[in-house]
Amino acid sequence: MGKLWKMVLVAGARPNFMKVAPLIRELRCHPDLFEPRLVHTGQHYDTEMSEIFFDELGLPQPDRFLGVGSGSHAEQTARIMVEFEKVCVEDRPDLVVVVGDVNSTMACAITAKKLGIAVAHVEAGLRSRDWTMPEEINRVVTDAVADLLFTTSRDADENLLKEGVAAERIHFVGNVMIDCLLALLPRAEGRGTFERFGVEPGGYATLTLHRPSNVDDPEVLEGIVEVLMEVSRGLPIVWPVHPRARKSLEAFRLAERVERCPGIRLAQPLGYLDMLALSRNARLILTDSGGLQEEATVLRVPCITLRNNTERPVTVECGCNRLAGNDPSRIRAAVLAALDSSGSSIGTPELWDGRAAERIVDVLKAFEPGDARTAEK
Ligand code: UD1
């Protein structure tokens, strides 16, 4: 890039903040080339789902806060688009950078591209091929409009190539979320987060649950909770509860049963450092999150994913992750198998080395917003 390019980075929901932080830090090392601005859509708004990450990750205060809040998918997506369009029209950025696969990612990518602004997608090309997942729709739509597609794994490149994305727009750079993890791990290591829950390092499991497919249906959630109460008799489980899961536990009258279970330690959603400390010292991670599957892999903690598929197959190939769906007998079997395994045989995916943001910025240095796709020949 030859002049000072105005860039807008979008963050909206919890899993976005740790991806945007390393990028902003790296872009700010080149003040003669880039003028990065941060837009927070407000998709997540609770202190423990948003603000705490700004402090811990050293993120600058957002230049714009759109305050869109919760709603149905259409309502939330539409509100983000309306508010983000105003930002784009007023600020006229040269490039909009979106990360991950949440509604804010897709809404801002579409809005920018329709205004003729170039779009970069960080964490492009991941595919679960599960169209019941809202994130799969967000991923496919975002990648379809993006001009620059930054990928975390080779399988993502292949997915994009199969969908007809031109090879020169795809850049395999590694994983910015792992940049964040590796940078903050030393600070997290000193925290005895596990002590707060009365468990020993290597002597507990960490659990997170928030996917609609697991928490929105009473029978499914009850099945998961019952098998986990059983598991917790042998291995205590620390469960920081996502607001969506908390609502369901209360609505389906499961909250009291879980609270009374001695092996399950419930917590509010944790900040980044506490969550990292808790994951690092766990014997096992049980999750339906995408990011945690990746973090478990780098931390070499065996992971059980409470889904039938994953858009992050590299975590399975590295020997960390097992897919167990939400059927209690499969979960029970996966726990037994994982407890039989050890973290030492888990491999680290290619380029998950803490330098992904650096590679992205190298690509951006060579990119001209005029290279954005216009009319194809
Ligand atoms: C969103 C993302 C999901 C991501 C997850 C991480 C989409 C489609 N989903 O799911 O990909 O893995 O974030 O957390 O973008 N709520 C609060 N406080 C908040 C935010 C939400 O109480 O700060 C409650 C609201 O009642 C809301 C519900 O949680 O209706 C769900 O929030 P929403 O942003 O719609 O989706 P998540 O399930 O968090």
Coordinates of C-alpha atoms and ligand atoms in Angstrom, one line a residue:
M1 CA 0.0 0.0 0.0
G2 CA 1.4 3.4 -0.9
K3 CA -0.7 5.8 1.2
L4 CA -2.3 5.8 4.6
W5 CA -5.3 3.4 4.3
K6 CA -8.3 3.7 6.5
M7 CA -9.3 0.4 7.9
V8 CA -12.3 -0.6 10.0
L9 CA -12.0 -3.7 12.1
V10 CA -15.3 -5.2 13.3
A11 CA -15.9 -7.0 16.6
G12 CA -19.3 -7.8 18.0
A13 CA -19.4 -11.0 20.0
R14 CA -17.1 -12.6 22.6
P15 CA -15.1 -14.8 20.2
N16 CA -14.2 -11.8 18.1
F17 CA -12.2 -9.8 20.6
M18 CA -9.3 -12.2 20.9
K19 CA -9.0 -12.3 17.1
V20 CA -9.1 -8.5 16.6
A21 CA -6.6 -7.7 19.4
P22 CA -3.4 -9.2 17.7
L23 CA -4.4 -7.6 14.4
I24 CA -4.9 -4.1 15.8
R25 CA -1.6 -4.4 17.7
E26 CA 0.2 -5.4 14.5
L27 CA -1.4 -2.7 12.4
R28 CA -0.5 -0.1 14.9
C29 CA 3.2 -0.9 14.3
H30 CA 2.8 0.7 10.9
P31 CA 1.2 4.1 11.5
D32 CA 2.6 5.4 8.2
L33 CA 0.6 2.7 6.3
F34 CA -2.6 2.0 8.2
E35 CA -5.1 3.9 10.2
P36 CA -7.1 1.1 12.0
R37 CA -10.4 1.9 13.7
L38 CA -12.4 -0.5 15.8
V39 CA -16.1 -0.8 15.5
H40 CA -18.0 -2.8 18.2
T41 CA -21.4 -3.7 17.0
G42 CA -22.7 -4.5 20.6
Q43 CA -24.0 -8.0 19.6
H44 CA -22.6 -9.0 23.1
Y45 CA -23.0 -6.3 25.7
D46 CA -22.7 -7.9 29.2
T47 CA -19.6 -6.9 31.1
E48 CA -18.3 -10.5 31.3
M49 CA -19.2 -11.1 27.6
S50 CA -17.5 -8.0 26.3
E51 CA -15.9 -5.3 28.5
I52 CA -13.6 -7.5 30.5
F53 CA -11.9 -8.6 27.2
F54 CA -11.1 -5.0 26.3
D55 CA -9.2 -4.6 29.5
E56 CA -7.4 -8.0 29.5
L57 CA -6.5 -8.1 25.8
G58 CA -5.3 -4.5 25.8
L59 CA -7.9 -3.6 23.1
P60 CA -8.3 0.2 22.5
Q61 CA -11.8 1.5 23.3
P62 CA -13.9 1.1 20.2
D63 CA -14.0 4.2 17.9
R64 CA -17.7 3.4 17.3
F65 CA -20.1 1.4 19.4
L66 CA -23.3 0.4 17.5
G67 CA -25.2 -0.9 20.5
V68 CA -27.3 -3.4 18.5
G69 CA -27.9 -5.9 21.3
S70 CA -29.9 -9.2 21.1
G71 CA -32.8 -10.2 18.9
S72 CA -33.8 -12.8 16.3
H73 CA -31.3 -13.4 13.6
A74 CA -33.1 -11.1 11.1
E75 CA -33.5 -8.4 13.7
Q76 CA -29.9 -8.5 14.9
T77 CA -28.4 -8.8 11.4
A78 CA -30.6 -6.0 10.1
R79 CA -29.8 -3.6 13.0
I80 CA -26.0 -4.2 12.5
M81 CA -26.3 -3.5 8.8
V82 CA -28.3 -0.3 9.2
E83 CA -25.9 1.0 11.9
F84 CA -22.7 -0.1 10.1
E85 CA -23.8 1.4 6.8
K86 CA -23.9 4.8 8.6
V87 CA -20.3 4.3 9.8
C88 CA -19.1 3.3 6.3
V89 CA -20.8 6.2 4.7
E90 CA -19.4 8.7 7.2
D91 CA -15.9 7.3 7.5
R92 CA -15.4 5.9 4.0
P93 CA -12.8 3.2 5.0
D94 CA -10.6 1.7 2.3
L95 CA -10.9 -1.8 3.8
V96 CA -13.3 -3.5 6.3
V97 CA -11.8 -6.4 8.2
V98 CA -14.2 -9.0 9.7
V99 CA -13.2 -12.0 11.8
G100 CA -14.9 -15.3 12.6
D101 CA -18.4 -16.3 11.9
V102 CA -20.9 -14.4 14.0
N103 CA -23.8 -12.4 12.8
S104 CA -21.7 -9.2 13.0
T105 CA -19.1 -10.7 10.7
M106 CA -21.6 -11.4 7.9
A107 CA -23.7 -8.3 8.4
C108 CA -20.7 -5.9 8.1
A109 CA -19.1 -7.8 5.2
I110 CA -22.3 -7.5 3.1
T111 CA -22.8 -3.9 4.1
A112 CA -19.3 -2.9 3.2
K113 CA -19.2 -4.8 -0.1
K114 CA -22.4 -3.2 -1.3
L115 CA -20.9 0.2 -0.7
G116 CA -17.9 -0.8 -2.9
I117 CA -15.6 -1.1 0.1
A118 CA -13.0 -3.9 0.0
V119 CA -13.5 -6.7 2.6
A120 CA -11.0 -9.0 4.3
H121 CA -12.2 -12.1 6.2
V122 CA -10.0 -13.5 8.8
E123 CA -10.7 -17.2 9.5
A124 CA -12.1 -17.8 6.1
G125 CA -13.0 -21.1 4.5
L126 CA -14.0 -23.1 7.6
R127 CA -17.0 -25.4 6.8
S128 CA -19.0 -27.6 9.0
R129 CA -21.4 -28.4 6.1
D130 CA -24.1 -28.2 8.7
W131 CA -26.7 -25.8 7.4
T132 CA -28.6 -25.8 10.7
M133 CA -25.8 -23.8 12.2
P134 CA -26.3 -20.1 11.8
E135 CA -22.5 -19.7 11.7
E136 CA -22.2 -21.9 8.6
I137 CA -24.5 -19.5 6.8
N138 CA -22.4 -16.6 8.1
R139 CA -19.2 -18.2 6.9
V140 CA -20.4 -19.0 3.4
V141 CA -22.0 -15.6 2.8
T142 CA -19.0 -13.7 4.2
D143 CA -16.5 -15.7 2.1
A144 CA -18.7 -15.2 -1.0
V145 CA -18.3 -11.4 -0.8
A146 CA -14.8 -11.1 0.6
D147 CA -11.9 -9.8 -1.5
L148 CA -9.1 -11.1 0.8
L149 CA -9.6 -14.5 2.5
F150 CA -7.2 -15.3 5.4
T151 CA -7.2 -19.0 6.4
T152 CA -6.1 -20.9 9.5
S153 CA -5.7 -24.3 7.9
R154 CA -5.0 -26.0 4.6
D155 CA -8.5 -27.6 4.6
A156 CA -10.0 -24.1 4.6
D157 CA -8.0 -23.2 1.4
E158 CA -9.3 -26.4 -0.3
N159 CA -12.9 -25.5 0.7
L160 CA -12.6 -22.1 -0.8
L161 CA -10.9 -23.3 -4.0
K162 CA -13.7 -25.9 -4.5
E163 CA -16.2 -23.1 -4.1
G164 CA -14.5 -21.2 -7.0
V165 CA -12.6 -18.6 -5.0
A166 CA -9.6 -17.4 -7.0
A167 CA -6.3 -18.8 -5.5
E168 CA -4.7 -15.3 -5.4
R169 CA -7.3 -14.1 -3.0
I170 CA -6.7 -16.9 -0.5
H171 CA -3.8 -16.5 2.1
F172 CA -3.0 -19.3 4.5
V173 CA -1.6 -17.3 7.5
G174 CA -2.3 -19.4 10.6
N175 CA -4.5 -18.5 13.5
V176 CA -4.8 -15.0 15.1
M177 CA -6.7 -16.4 18.0
I178 CA -3.6 -18.5 18.8
D179 CA -1.4 -15.4 18.5
C180 CA -3.5 -14.0 21.4
L181 CA -3.3 -17.2 23.4
L182 CA 0.4 -17.5 23.1
A183 CA 0.9 -13.8 24.0
L184 CA -1.2 -14.0 27.1
L185 CA -0.4 -17.5 28.3
P186 CA 2.4 -16.4 30.6
R187 CA 0.0 -14.0 32.4
A188 CA -2.6 -16.7 32.7
E189 CA -0.2 -19.2 34.1
G190 CA 0.2 -17.4 37.3
R191 CA -3.5 -17.4 38.0
G192 CA -4.8 -20.1 40.3
T193 CA -8.3 -19.9 38.8
F194 CA -8.9 -23.6 39.6
E195 CA -8.5 -22.9 43.3
R196 CA -11.6 -20.8 43.3
F197 CA -13.5 -23.9 42.3
G198 CA -11.9 -26.3 44.8
V199 CA -10.3 -28.4 42.1
E200 CA -6.7 -29.5 41.4
P201 CA -4.6 -29.0 38.2
G202 CA -5.2 -32.0 36.0
G203 CA -8.1 -33.1 38.2
Y204 CA -11.1 -31.6 36.6
A205 CA -12.9 -31.0 33.3
T206 CA -13.8 -27.6 31.9
L207 CA -17.2 -27.4 30.2
T208 CA -18.8 -24.7 27.9
L209 CA -22.1 -25.0 26.2
H210 CA -24.0 -22.4 24.2
R211 CA -25.0 -23.8 20.7
P212 CA -28.8 -23.5 20.1
S213 CA -28.7 -27.2 19.0
N214 CA -27.6 -28.2 22.5
V215 CA -29.2 -25.6 24.8
D216 CA -32.5 -24.6 23.2
D217 CA -34.2 -28.0 23.3
P218 CA -35.3 -29.2 26.8
E219 CA -34.8 -32.9 26.1
V220 CA -31.4 -32.5 24.6
L221 CA -30.1 -30.2 27.3
E222 CA -31.5 -32.5 30.0
G223 CA -29.7 -35.5 28.4
I224 CA -26.4 -33.6 28.3
V225 CA -26.8 -32.4 31.9
E226 CA -27.6 -35.9 33.2
V227 CA -24.6 -37.6 31.6
L228 CA -22.3 -34.8 32.8
M229 CA -23.6 -35.1 36.4
E230 CA -22.7 -38.7 36.1
V231 CA -19.2 -37.9 34.8
S232 CA -18.7 -35.4 37.5
R233 CA -18.8 -38.1 40.2
G234 CA -15.4 -39.2 39.0
L235 CA -14.1 -35.9 37.6
P236 CA -15.4 -32.6 38.9
I237 CA -16.6 -30.3 36.1
V238 CA -16.1 -26.5 36.2
W239 CA -18.8 -24.9 34.0
P240 CA -18.8 -21.1 33.2
V241 CA -22.3 -20.7 32.0
H242 CA -23.1 -18.7 28.8
P243 CA -26.1 -16.4 29.1
R244 CA -28.0 -18.5 26.5
A245 CA -27.4 -21.7 28.5
R246 CA -28.3 -20.1 31.8
K247 CA -31.7 -18.9 30.4
S248 CA -32.4 -22.5 29.2
L249 CA -31.4 -24.1 32.5
E250 CA -33.8 -21.8 34.3
A251 CA -36.6 -22.1 31.7
F252 CA -36.4 -25.9 31.7
R253 CA -36.2 -26.2 35.5
L254 CA -32.7 -27.8 35.3
A255 CA -30.8 -25.1 37.2
E256 CA -31.6 -26.3 40.7
R257 CA -30.6 -29.9 39.8
V258 CA -27.3 -28.8 38.4
E259 CA -26.6 -26.4 41.4
R260 CA -27.2 -29.3 43.8
C261 CA -24.8 -31.6 42.0
P262 CA -21.6 -31.7 44.1
G263 CA -19.3 -32.5 41.2
I264 CA -20.4 -29.5 39.1
R265 CA -19.1 -26.1 39.9
L266 CA -21.1 -23.4 38.1
A267 CA -19.6 -20.0 37.3
Q268 CA -20.5 -16.8 35.5
P269 CA -18.8 -16.5 32.1
L270 CA -15.1 -15.9 32.8
G271 CA -12.7 -13.4 31.4
Y272 CA -10.0 -14.4 28.9
L273 CA -7.2 -14.9 31.4
D274 CA -9.3 -17.0 33.8
M275 CA -10.7 -19.1 31.0
L276 CA -7.2 -19.7 29.6
A277 CA -5.9 -20.6 33.1
L278 CA -8.8 -23.0 33.6
S279 CA -8.4 -24.6 30.2
R280 CA -4.7 -25.0 30.6
N281 CA -4.9 -26.9 33.8
A282 CA -7.9 -29.1 32.9
R283 CA -7.7 -32.9 32.4
L284 CA -10.4 -32.6 29.7
I285 CA -12.3 -29.9 27.9
L286 CA -16.0 -30.5 27.0
T287 CA -17.4 -27.9 24.6
D288 CA -19.6 -27.0 21.7
S289 CA -17.5 -23.8 21.0
G290 CA -15.4 -23.5 17.9
G291 CA -12.6 -21.5 19.5
L292 CA -12.1 -23.7 22.5
Q293 CA -11.5 -26.8 20.2
E294 CA -8.5 -24.8 18.8
E295 CA -7.3 -23.6 22.2
A296 CA -7.5 -27.1 23.6
T297 CA -5.3 -28.3 20.7
V298 CA -2.6 -25.8 21.3
L299 CA -2.8 -26.3 25.1
R300 CA -2.6 -30.1 24.5
V301 CA -5.7 -30.8 26.6
P302 CA -7.9 -33.6 25.2
C303 CA -11.2 -32.1 23.9
I304 CA -14.6 -33.6 23.5
T305 CA -16.8 -31.6 21.1
L306 CA -20.5 -31.9 21.9
R307 CA -21.5 -31.7 18.2
N308 CA -21.7 -34.1 15.3
N309 CA -19.4 -32.1 13.1
T310 CA -16.7 -29.5 13.3
E311 CA -15.6 -26.8 10.9
R312 CA -12.1 -27.2 12.4
P313 CA -11.1 -30.8 11.4
V314 CA -7.5 -30.0 12.0
T315 CA -8.2 -30.2 15.7
V316 CA -9.3 -33.9 15.2
E317 CA -6.4 -34.7 12.9
C318 CA -3.9 -33.4 15.5
G319 CA -5.2 -36.0 17.9
C320 CA -6.9 -33.6 20.3
N321 CA -10.5 -33.5 19.5
R322 CA -13.3 -36.1 19.5
L323 CA -16.8 -35.5 18.2
A324 CA -19.4 -36.8 20.5
G325 CA -22.6 -35.1 19.4
N326 CA -25.2 -34.6 22.1
D327 CA -26.2 -38.2 22.7
P328 CA -25.5 -39.2 26.3
S329 CA -24.1 -42.7 25.5
R330 CA -21.7 -41.2 22.9
I331 CA -20.6 -38.5 25.4
R332 CA -20.0 -41.2 28.1
A333 CA -17.9 -43.3 25.7
A334 CA -15.9 -40.2 24.5
V335 CA -15.1 -39.2 28.1
L336 CA -13.8 -42.7 28.9
A337 CA -11.6 -42.7 25.7
A338 CA -10.3 -39.2 26.3
L339 CA -9.4 -40.1 29.9
D340 CA -7.4 -43.0 28.5
S341 CA -5.4 -40.7 26.3
S342 CA -2.8 -38.2 27.2
G343 CA -2.0 -34.7 25.9
S344 CA 1.6 -35.6 25.0
S345 CA 0.6 -37.1 21.6
I346 CA -1.4 -34.0 20.5
G347 CA 0.2 -32.2 17.6
T348 CA 0.2 -28.5 16.8
P349 CA -1.4 -27.4 13.5
E350 CA 0.8 -25.8 10.9
L351 CA 1.5 -22.0 11.4
W352 CA -0.3 -21.8 14.7
D353 CA 2.8 -20.2 16.0
G354 CA 1.8 -16.8 17.3
R355 CA 2.7 -14.9 14.1
A356 CA -0.5 -15.0 12.1
A357 CA -1.3 -11.2 12.5
E358 CA 2.2 -10.4 11.2
R359 CA 1.6 -12.5 8.1
I360 CA -1.8 -10.8 7.6
V361 CA -0.3 -7.4 7.8
D362 CA 2.4 -8.4 5.3
V363 CA -0.3 -9.3 2.8
L364 CA -2.2 -6.1 3.5
K365 CA 1.0 -4.1 2.8
A366 CA 1.0 -5.4 -0.7
F367 CA -2.8 -5.0 -1.2
E368 CA -4.4 -2.1 -2.9
P369 CA -8.0 -1.4 -2.2
G370 CA -8.3 -1.0 -6.0
D371 CA -7.5 -4.7 -6.2
A372 CA -11.0 -5.4 -4.8
R373 CA -13.2 -7.4 -7.0
T374 CA -15.4 -5.3 -9.4
A375 CA -16.9 -6.6 -12.6
E376 CA -15.3 -10.0 -13.4
K377 CA -14.3 -10.7 -17.0
Ligands
UD1_1 C1 -23.0 -15.8 19.4 C2 -22.6 -16.3 18.0 C3 -21.9 -17.6 18.1 C4 -20.8 -17.5 19.1 C5 -21.3 -17.0 20.4 C6 -20.2 -16.9 21.5 C7 -24.1 -15.7 16.2 C8 -25.1 -16.3 15.3 N1 -23.8 -16.5 17.2 O1 -24.0 -16.7 19.9 O2 -21.4 -18.0 16.9 O3 -20.2 -18.8 19.2 O4 -21.9 -15.7 20.2 O5 -20.7 -16.5 22.7 O6 -23.6 -14.7 15.9 N2 -27.0 -12.5 25.8 C9 -26.8 -11.9 27.0 N3 -25.7 -11.0 27.1 C10 -24.9 -10.8 26.1 C11 -25.2 -11.4 24.9 C12 -26.2 -12.2 24.7 O7 -27.5 -12.1 28.0 O8 -23.9 -10.0 26.3 C13 -28.1 -13.4 25.7 C14 -29.3 -12.8 25.0 O9 -30.5 -13.2 25.7 C15 -29.3 -13.3 23.6 C16 -28.6 -14.7 23.8 O10 -27.7 -14.5 24.9 O11 -30.6 -13.5 23.1 C17 -27.8 -15.2 22.7 O12 -27.0 -14.1 22.2 P1 -26.6 -14.0 20.6 O13 -25.6 -12.9 20.4 O14 -27.8 -14.0 19.8 O15 -25.9 -15.4 20.3 P2 -24.9 -16.3 21.1 O16 -25.7 -17.6 21.5 O17 -24.2 -15.6 22.2

